[in-house]
Amino acid sequence: MLAFEQQVLADLVEDPNGGLVVLSSGLPLASLAATLLLHLHQTPGNAAGGGCLLVLSATDTLKARIRRRLQDKLQVHDVPPDLAAQQRATLYASGAALFLSPRALAADLLTSRLLPSRVQALLLLSAHRSTDTSSDAFICRLLRQRNLLPVYAFSDCPHAMVAGFSKAERTMKSLYVRRLHLWPRFHVLAAADLERAPPDVVDVRVPMTPPMRGIQAAVLATMDACLKELRRTNKVDVEDLTVDKGLFKSFDEIVRRQLDPIWHTLGKKTKQLVADLRTLRKLLDYLVRYDAVTYLKYLDTLRVSEGVRSVWILADSSHRIFELAKRRVYQAVRTDGVNVSIDNKGTPTKKRKVAHNSTKKGKVTENEDSTVGPNTQKANTDVGIVLEEVLEEAPKWKVLWELLQEIAEQRMKSSAGNVHDEDKNDESGIVLVSCKDERTCLQLQECILKGPCQVMREEWEKYLIGKAELHGLNKDKRKSEQPKGVGVLDGEVQMGSSESVCPVSISKLETNALLAAASELRNISNEADVKSSSNSSCSKAGGAKGKPKKTTSKRQGSNRKNKSKEGNDNSQGTGLDSEGQSGKADVQAEIVASKMSAYDASMSASTSNVKFNHSSAFGNLANAKPLPPVQFHALDSDHQVLDVWKPSVIIVYHPDITFVREIEVYKAENSSRKLKVYFLFYEDSTEVQKYESSIRRENEAFESLIRQKSLMMIPVDQDGRCIGPTVANEPEPPLCQNSITRKAGGKKAPEKEMQVIVDMREFMSSLPNVLHQKGIRIVPVTLEVGDYVLSPLICVERKSIADLFQSFASGRLYNQVETMARYYKIPVLLIEFSQDKSFSFQSANEIGDDVSPTNIISKLSLLVLHFPRLRIIWSRSLHATAEIFMSLKTNQDEPDEKKATRVGVPSEDGIVEDDVRSENYNTSAIEFLRRLPGVTDSNYRAIMDGCNSLAELALLPVERLAELMGGQKAARTLKEFLDAKCPTML
């Protein structure tokens, strides 16, 4: 451990009450938690009698890091929420360290399955998510109600601790801790440890291409225009509406938090502006992350999906975004059949000539010498299109290749000079390249394997095939639905007779050129398949030549890859982050295939270990020097790779502040090992601006926390003894001296403790926590009917707004209300709104006069008409719901836990107790009917009305069943089930 980490733990353990530690992002949170667990486990005398150690809010990655730090010193068990109660009780009694979910732990504490006296300490690893109504605060209150155990809370998101009014103080109050420990990167002790032996850092600024600069300027201009439009609403804080803050994901949360209370009153344009800002931020991010073809594919998807309703596409600068993105991939120029020379800023590889005829689709010819072929002479009077493939490569690709070659040269020189020193300081010799996502890692692997030109060529071929498939789908739809219509995917726009037809024809010709290129690509692939089969037969006879066979196999490999990915082209256009997974198998297969040819050359240049051979094969292309062993790391995977791979050189391809801090900590912990770090930045780009803004935002957050700490007021009862107006904690009032003797000396009868029976699934919400705050006893059980039982007569079904809409759509709410009405005298539907949002479904002017099947108000009205005894309660917040529950329980008996759990559950004889419908309905037959395949909550009532018995149902034809069940598929499913033969033992 470093010196500042030891100081953090010393300050934290000093207070027996615990504390809250706020770290800079990237500092060793897992190391601190593991060391604290080990310290508490080895010194059980710090708590009363020792006990188990509970760890909450730990992600899977953080759990793996903590286990790796502890290794054989201490075993930490993972307790999933679906583990059996008896097994959980056994783990509690063992006194071990446990990773727990808050939902299961709260239920175990309420049912006394885990006694607070058997807990030694509680660790919270995401304290920035704790509020007064969160599950973490609920567990802290349950544990510290009668036992003052320490609570150790950690957070590595300082900007989240300053979101809202006095967030840090409210978090400490909800967790019952009194001390706040701040450890920013600029802390004196932390800076001294991290800067004692810093790594050798090289900052490489890569210039962007002119189209990339143009796209970035256009996106920023469009974002600024959207922000100006949003400022005109006068409903958002103007200080937060800056382009600098718009580069982060938290910007969406800032704007939505301000607009949520009035969201229902906003117009469609304002709501769309909020969504457009998110889209523009993605465009800036994807510009520096993905290649030119993928970026164009994403823009084509946006043009189709958002072109109708989006506001940013209508801005003046948005047209430039699409044009420059297209220019990075190809250029389409009008020509009348003569030679055309185009001045390209990129590197054109081929020219494709398309002749457009009124009776025949344009034909593509490859003309590398820019001469007019015989096929293009037919278009003397018509217009043609020349497609020149630019296929601009990412500037960072070339820089990465040069850096790897430079590293290899330096290692060869150093190995020739002093072998022993290199073996001592450069143990693994691995070059680690860190990228943002898995897709970029796989693409960089392909670039090193095949070269950037081949990678761009494959992306271009996939783009053409995807265009052809989309055009084919659109063509089929036009034939079936609108034979004479036009479509956006064809590049056509329906225009009047008075308008010019020239723009439409140019777009049509360009689309035809792309489709013709795709068809030519498929023809070449088919020819390659034929040639490969003939070559294989000739090679068996010994008559094949070497060079044609090599090109054919190369084309065959790319063709096979295209065929395997044809089904994924559409998904690549819509979700860029998931594209890497689809090509992973193909890339790994190519890596294995290229091992044998490149293994000797790469091993001669480096002394890599055997287990890194799959990475050391990325080298020795044609006319290239051998490369060192390379490992790629995706930052989105959030895995700890530095201690595993122990790299000697790190290339930060996509800068990230968290990973930079991890590199600093790794070098400080291994001060004797040499480490060189290369940072790749696009010069004058939003990538640099975003990285610098993240550092500045973190420093401002810590400065705000330091000011809050100096002015913070900690209550005296912050140790957790007084936690709300519960009967057990309130002191007894002194007796009045002038008491009336007729009232037994004025002595007040002890108030009976209120209790509410809560379904176990409801512990995922915060309402049980708030009810416990009000002094109500919570009884967690598994209920078949309802969510909350307030009394023997009152049962409550709680619905949030999103759950209400979903329950109406599926028909589940009708069934739930019907079941409550069968077993309880007063069924209640609780509709609970969020405290930060508007207390209405829609604005008053949107409510119509007629009943509409899609309107939520109409659905609620129909529900009340069907169930006259149903009571609907509207609550604007959790605390208002608790007050409503307390008022409903006035003058009511307390519910019985055993009776509540038996409601709706049939006994061994199949009889359901207290079923008010059993006298009038055959409930057993209804339950049997609802379990048949094809029968749902929305159609079983129609089946009951259409036939009198199950025997009659089995004799109905499929056509009649389709009428009753609302579809042929459900009817056939039920009929096949009823007519199926039973298997026999013979």
mmCIF file of N, CA, C and O in Angstrom, residues 268-305:
data_model
loop_
_atom_site.group_PDB
_atom_site.id
_atom_site.type_symbol
_atom_site.label_atom_id
_atom_site.label_comp_id
_atom_site.label_asym_id
_atom_site.label_seq_id
_atom_site.Cartn_x
_atom_site.Cartn_y
_atom_site.Cartn_z
ATOM 1 N N LYS A 268 -43.677 20.034 -27.923
ATOM 2 C CA LYS A 268 -42.920 18.952 -28.561
ATOM 3 C C LYS A 268 -41.536 19.429 -28.989
ATOM 4 O O LYS A 268 -40.572 18.660 -28.950
ATOM 5 N N LYS A 269 -41.420 20.688 -29.367
ATOM 6 C CA LYS A 269 -40.135 21.197 -29.837
ATOM 7 C C LYS A 269 -39.112 21.224 -28.710
ATOM 8 O O LYS A 269 -37.954 20.844 -28.902
ATOM 9 N N THR A 270 -39.539 21.661 -27.517
ATOM 10 C CA THR A 270 -38.602 21.712 -26.391
ATOM 11 C C THR A 270 -38.171 20.317 -25.977
ATOM 12 O O THR A 270 -36.991 20.073 -25.681
ATOM 13 N N LYS A 271 -39.116 19.380 -25.940
ATOM 14 C CA LYS A 271 -38.744 18.003 -25.598
ATOM 15 C C LYS A 271 -37.784 17.416 -26.631
ATOM 16 O O LYS A 271 -36.854 16.687 -26.279
ATOM 17 N N GLN A 272 -38.013 17.742 -27.903
ATOM 18 C CA GLN A 272 -37.136 17.224 -28.943
ATOM 19 C C GLN A 272 -35.746 17.837 -28.861
ATOM 20 O O GLN A 272 -34.747 17.180 -29.176
ATOM 21 N N LEU A 273 -35.647 19.092 -28.428
ATOM 22 C CA LEU A 273 -34.337 19.729 -28.286
ATOM 23 C C LEU A 273 -33.477 19.008 -27.250
ATOM 24 O O LEU A 273 -32.265 18.850 -27.428
ATOM 25 N N VAL A 274 -34.096 18.550 -26.169
ATOM 26 C CA VAL A 274 -33.352 17.813 -25.146
ATOM 27 C C VAL A 274 -32.814 16.504 -25.726
ATOM 28 O O VAL A 274 -31.659 16.117 -25.471
ATOM 29 N N ALA A 275 -33.632 15.816 -26.527
ATOM 30 C CA ALA A 275 -33.162 14.579 -27.162
ATOM 31 C C ALA A 275 -32.110 14.860 -28.229
ATOM 32 O O ALA A 275 -31.162 14.079 -28.402
ATOM 33 N N ASP A 276 -32.237 15.986 -28.943
ATOM 34 C CA ASP A 276 -31.266 16.315 -29.988
ATOM 35 C C ASP A 276 -29.893 16.609 -29.403
ATOM 36 O O ASP A 276 -28.865 16.280 -30.027
ATOM 37 N N LEU A 277 -29.842 17.225 -28.231
ATOM 38 C CA LEU A 277 -28.543 17.501 -27.609
ATOM 39 C C LEU A 277 -27.818 16.202 -27.275
ATOM 40 O O LEU A 277 -26.582 16.122 -27.380
ATOM 41 N N ARG A 278 -28.573 15.190 -26.882
ATOM 42 C CA ARG A 278 -27.956 13.886 -26.626
ATOM 43 C C ARG A 278 -27.414 13.281 -27.922
ATOM 44 O O ARG A 278 -26.314 12.712 -27.948
ATOM 45 N N THR A 279 -28.159 13.403 -29.002
ATOM 46 C CA THR A 279 -27.705 12.875 -30.284
ATOM 47 C C THR A 279 -26.457 13.600 -30.775
ATOM 48 O O THR A 279 -25.520 12.979 -31.286
ATOM 49 N N LEU A 280 -26.415 14.917 -30.621
ATOM 50 C CA LEU A 280 -25.251 15.682 -31.075
ATOM 51 C C LEU A 280 -24.009 15.346 -30.250
ATOM 52 O O LEU A 280 -22.889 15.336 -30.783
ATOM 53 N N ARG A 281 -24.191 15.075 -28.951
ATOM 54 C CA ARG A 281 -23.042 14.673 -28.146
ATOM 55 C C ARG A 281 -22.482 13.326 -28.632
ATOM 56 O O ARG A 281 -21.273 13.115 -28.666
ATOM 57 N N LYS A 282 -23.366 12.419 -29.022
ATOM 58 C CA LYS A 282 -22.907 11.148 -29.573
ATOM 59 C C LYS A 282 -22.163 11.352 -30.893
ATOM 60 O O LYS A 282 -21.170 10.681 -31.169
ATOM 61 N N LEU A 283 -22.633 12.289 -31.716
ATOM 62 C CA LEU A 283 -21.958 12.547 -32.983
ATOM 63 C C LEU A 283 -20.534 13.043 -32.753
ATOM 64 O O LEU A 283 -19.606 12.668 -33.479
ATOM 65 N N LEU A 284 -20.340 13.904 -31.761
ATOM 66 C CA LEU A 284 -18.984 14.373 -31.450
ATOM 67 C C LEU A 284 -18.108 13.231 -30.934
ATOM 68 O O LEU A 284 -16.927 13.129 -31.280
ATOM 69 N N ASP A 285 -18.681 12.386 -30.111
ATOM 70 C CA ASP A 285 -17.916 11.282 -29.537
ATOM 71 C C ASP A 285 -17.554 10.250 -30.608
ATOM 72 O O ASP A 285 -16.422 9.766 -30.675
ATOM 73 N N TYR A 286 -18.516 9.913 -31.467
ATOM 74 C CA TYR A 286 -18.272 8.901 -32.487
ATOM 75 C C TYR A 286 -17.326 9.396 -33.578
ATOM 76 O O TYR A 286 -16.697 8.590 -34.256
ATOM 77 N N LEU A 287 -17.211 10.712 -33.767
ATOM 78 C CA LEU A 287 -16.328 11.247 -34.801
ATOM 79 C C LEU A 287 -14.876 10.861 -34.545
ATOM 80 O O LEU A 287 -14.132 10.558 -35.490
ATOM 81 N N VAL A 288 -14.448 10.869 -33.300
ATOM 82 C CA VAL A 288 -13.059 10.548 -32.969
ATOM 83 C C VAL A 288 -12.884 9.092 -32.566
ATOM 84 O O VAL A 288 -11.754 8.665 -32.319
ATOM 85 N N ARG A 289 -13.966 8.328 -32.503
ATOM 86 C CA ARG A 289 -13.867 6.933 -32.074
ATOM 87 C C ARG A 289 -13.986 5.945 -33.219
ATOM 88 O O ARG A 289 -13.347 4.890 -33.188
ATOM 89 N N TYR A 290 -14.787 6.259 -34.237
ATOM 90 C CA TYR A 290 -15.085 5.267 -35.260
ATOM 91 C C TYR A 290 -14.548 5.704 -36.614
ATOM 92 O O TYR A 290 -14.248 6.883 -36.829
ATOM 93 N N ASP A 291 -14.464 4.755 -37.528
ATOM 94 C CA ASP A 291 -13.945 5.040 -38.860
ATOM 95 C C ASP A 291 -14.982 5.786 -39.683
ATOM 96 O O ASP A 291 -16.142 5.954 -39.283
ATOM 97 N N ALA A 292 -14.549 6.242 -40.868
ATOM 98 C CA ALA A 292 -15.406 7.107 -41.684
ATOM 99 C C ALA A 292 -16.645 6.377 -42.192
ATOM 100 O O ALA A 292 -17.739 6.946 -42.230
ATOM 101 N N VAL A 293 -16.507 5.093 -42.583
ATOM 102 C CA VAL A 293 -17.655 4.357 -43.129
ATOM 103 C C VAL A 293 -18.697 4.099 -42.040
ATOM 104 O O VAL A 293 -19.904 4.266 -42.259
ATOM 105 N N THR A 294 -18.251 3.701 -40.853
ATOM 106 C CA THR A 294 -19.188 3.463 -39.754
ATOM 107 C C THR A 294 -19.897 4.757 -39.354
ATOM 108 O O THR A 294 -21.087 4.742 -39.032
ATOM 109 N N TYR A 295 -19.171 5.859 -39.374
ATOM 110 C CA TYR A 295 -19.780 7.147 -39.031
ATOM 111 C C TYR A 295 -20.854 7.528 -40.052
ATOM 112 O O TYR A 295 -21.939 8.005 -39.686
ATOM 113 N N LEU A 296 -20.572 7.295 -41.324
ATOM 114 C CA LEU A 296 -21.577 7.580 -42.356
ATOM 115 C C LEU A 296 -22.785 6.664 -42.211
ATOM 116 O O LEU A 296 -23.928 7.079 -42.407
ATOM 117 N N LYS A 297 -22.533 5.417 -41.853
ATOM 118 C CA LYS A 297 -23.643 4.473 -41.645
ATOM 119 C C LYS A 297 -24.543 4.939 -40.503
ATOM 120 O O LYS A 297 -25.773 4.855 -40.585
ATOM 121 N N TYR A 298 -23.928 5.450 -39.430
ATOM 122 C CA TYR A 298 -24.718 5.960 -38.305
ATOM 123 C C TYR A 298 -25.522 7.189 -38.711
ATOM 124 O O TYR A 298 -26.690 7.338 -38.323
ATOM 125 N N LEU A 299 -24.936 8.062 -39.520
ATOM 126 C CA LEU A 299 -25.673 9.243 -39.980
ATOM 127 C C LEU A 299 -26.839 8.843 -40.882
ATOM 128 O O LEU A 299 -27.908 9.466 -40.826
ATOM 129 N N ASP A 300 -26.649 7.833 -41.730
ATOM 130 C CA ASP A 300 -27.766 7.354 -42.554
ATOM 131 C C ASP A 300 -28.905 6.833 -41.693
ATOM 132 O O ASP A 300 -30.087 7.029 -42.012
ATOM 133 N N THR A 301 -28.554 6.169 -40.604
ATOM 134 C CA THR A 301 -29.586 5.681 -39.689
ATOM 135 C C THR A 301 -30.333 6.845 -39.042
ATOM 136 O O THR A 301 -31.563 6.806 -38.907
ATOM 137 N N LEU A 302 -29.592 7.875 -38.633
ATOM 138 C CA LEU A 302 -30.242 9.047 -38.036
ATOM 139 C C LEU A 302 -31.136 9.747 -39.047
ATOM 140 O O LEU A 302 -32.210 10.262 -38.689
ATOM 141 N N ARG A 303 -30.710 9.787 -40.304
ATOM 142 C CA ARG A 303 -31.526 10.463 -41.309
ATOM 143 C C ARG A 303 -32.887 9.800 -41.461
ATOM 144 O O ARG A 303 -33.908 10.461 -41.656
ATOM 145 N N VAL A 304 -32.893 8.462 -41.334
ATOM 146 C CA VAL A 304 -34.155 7.731 -41.491
ATOM 147 C C VAL A 304 -34.977 7.765 -40.211
ATOM 148 O O VAL A 304 -36.188 7.987 -40.238
ATOM 149 N N SER A 305 -34.323 7.591 -39.047
ATOM 150 C CA SER A 305 -35.068 7.457 -37.791
ATOM 151 C C SER A 305 -35.498 8.791 -37.208
ATOM 152 O O SER A 305 -36.556 8.892 -36.604
#
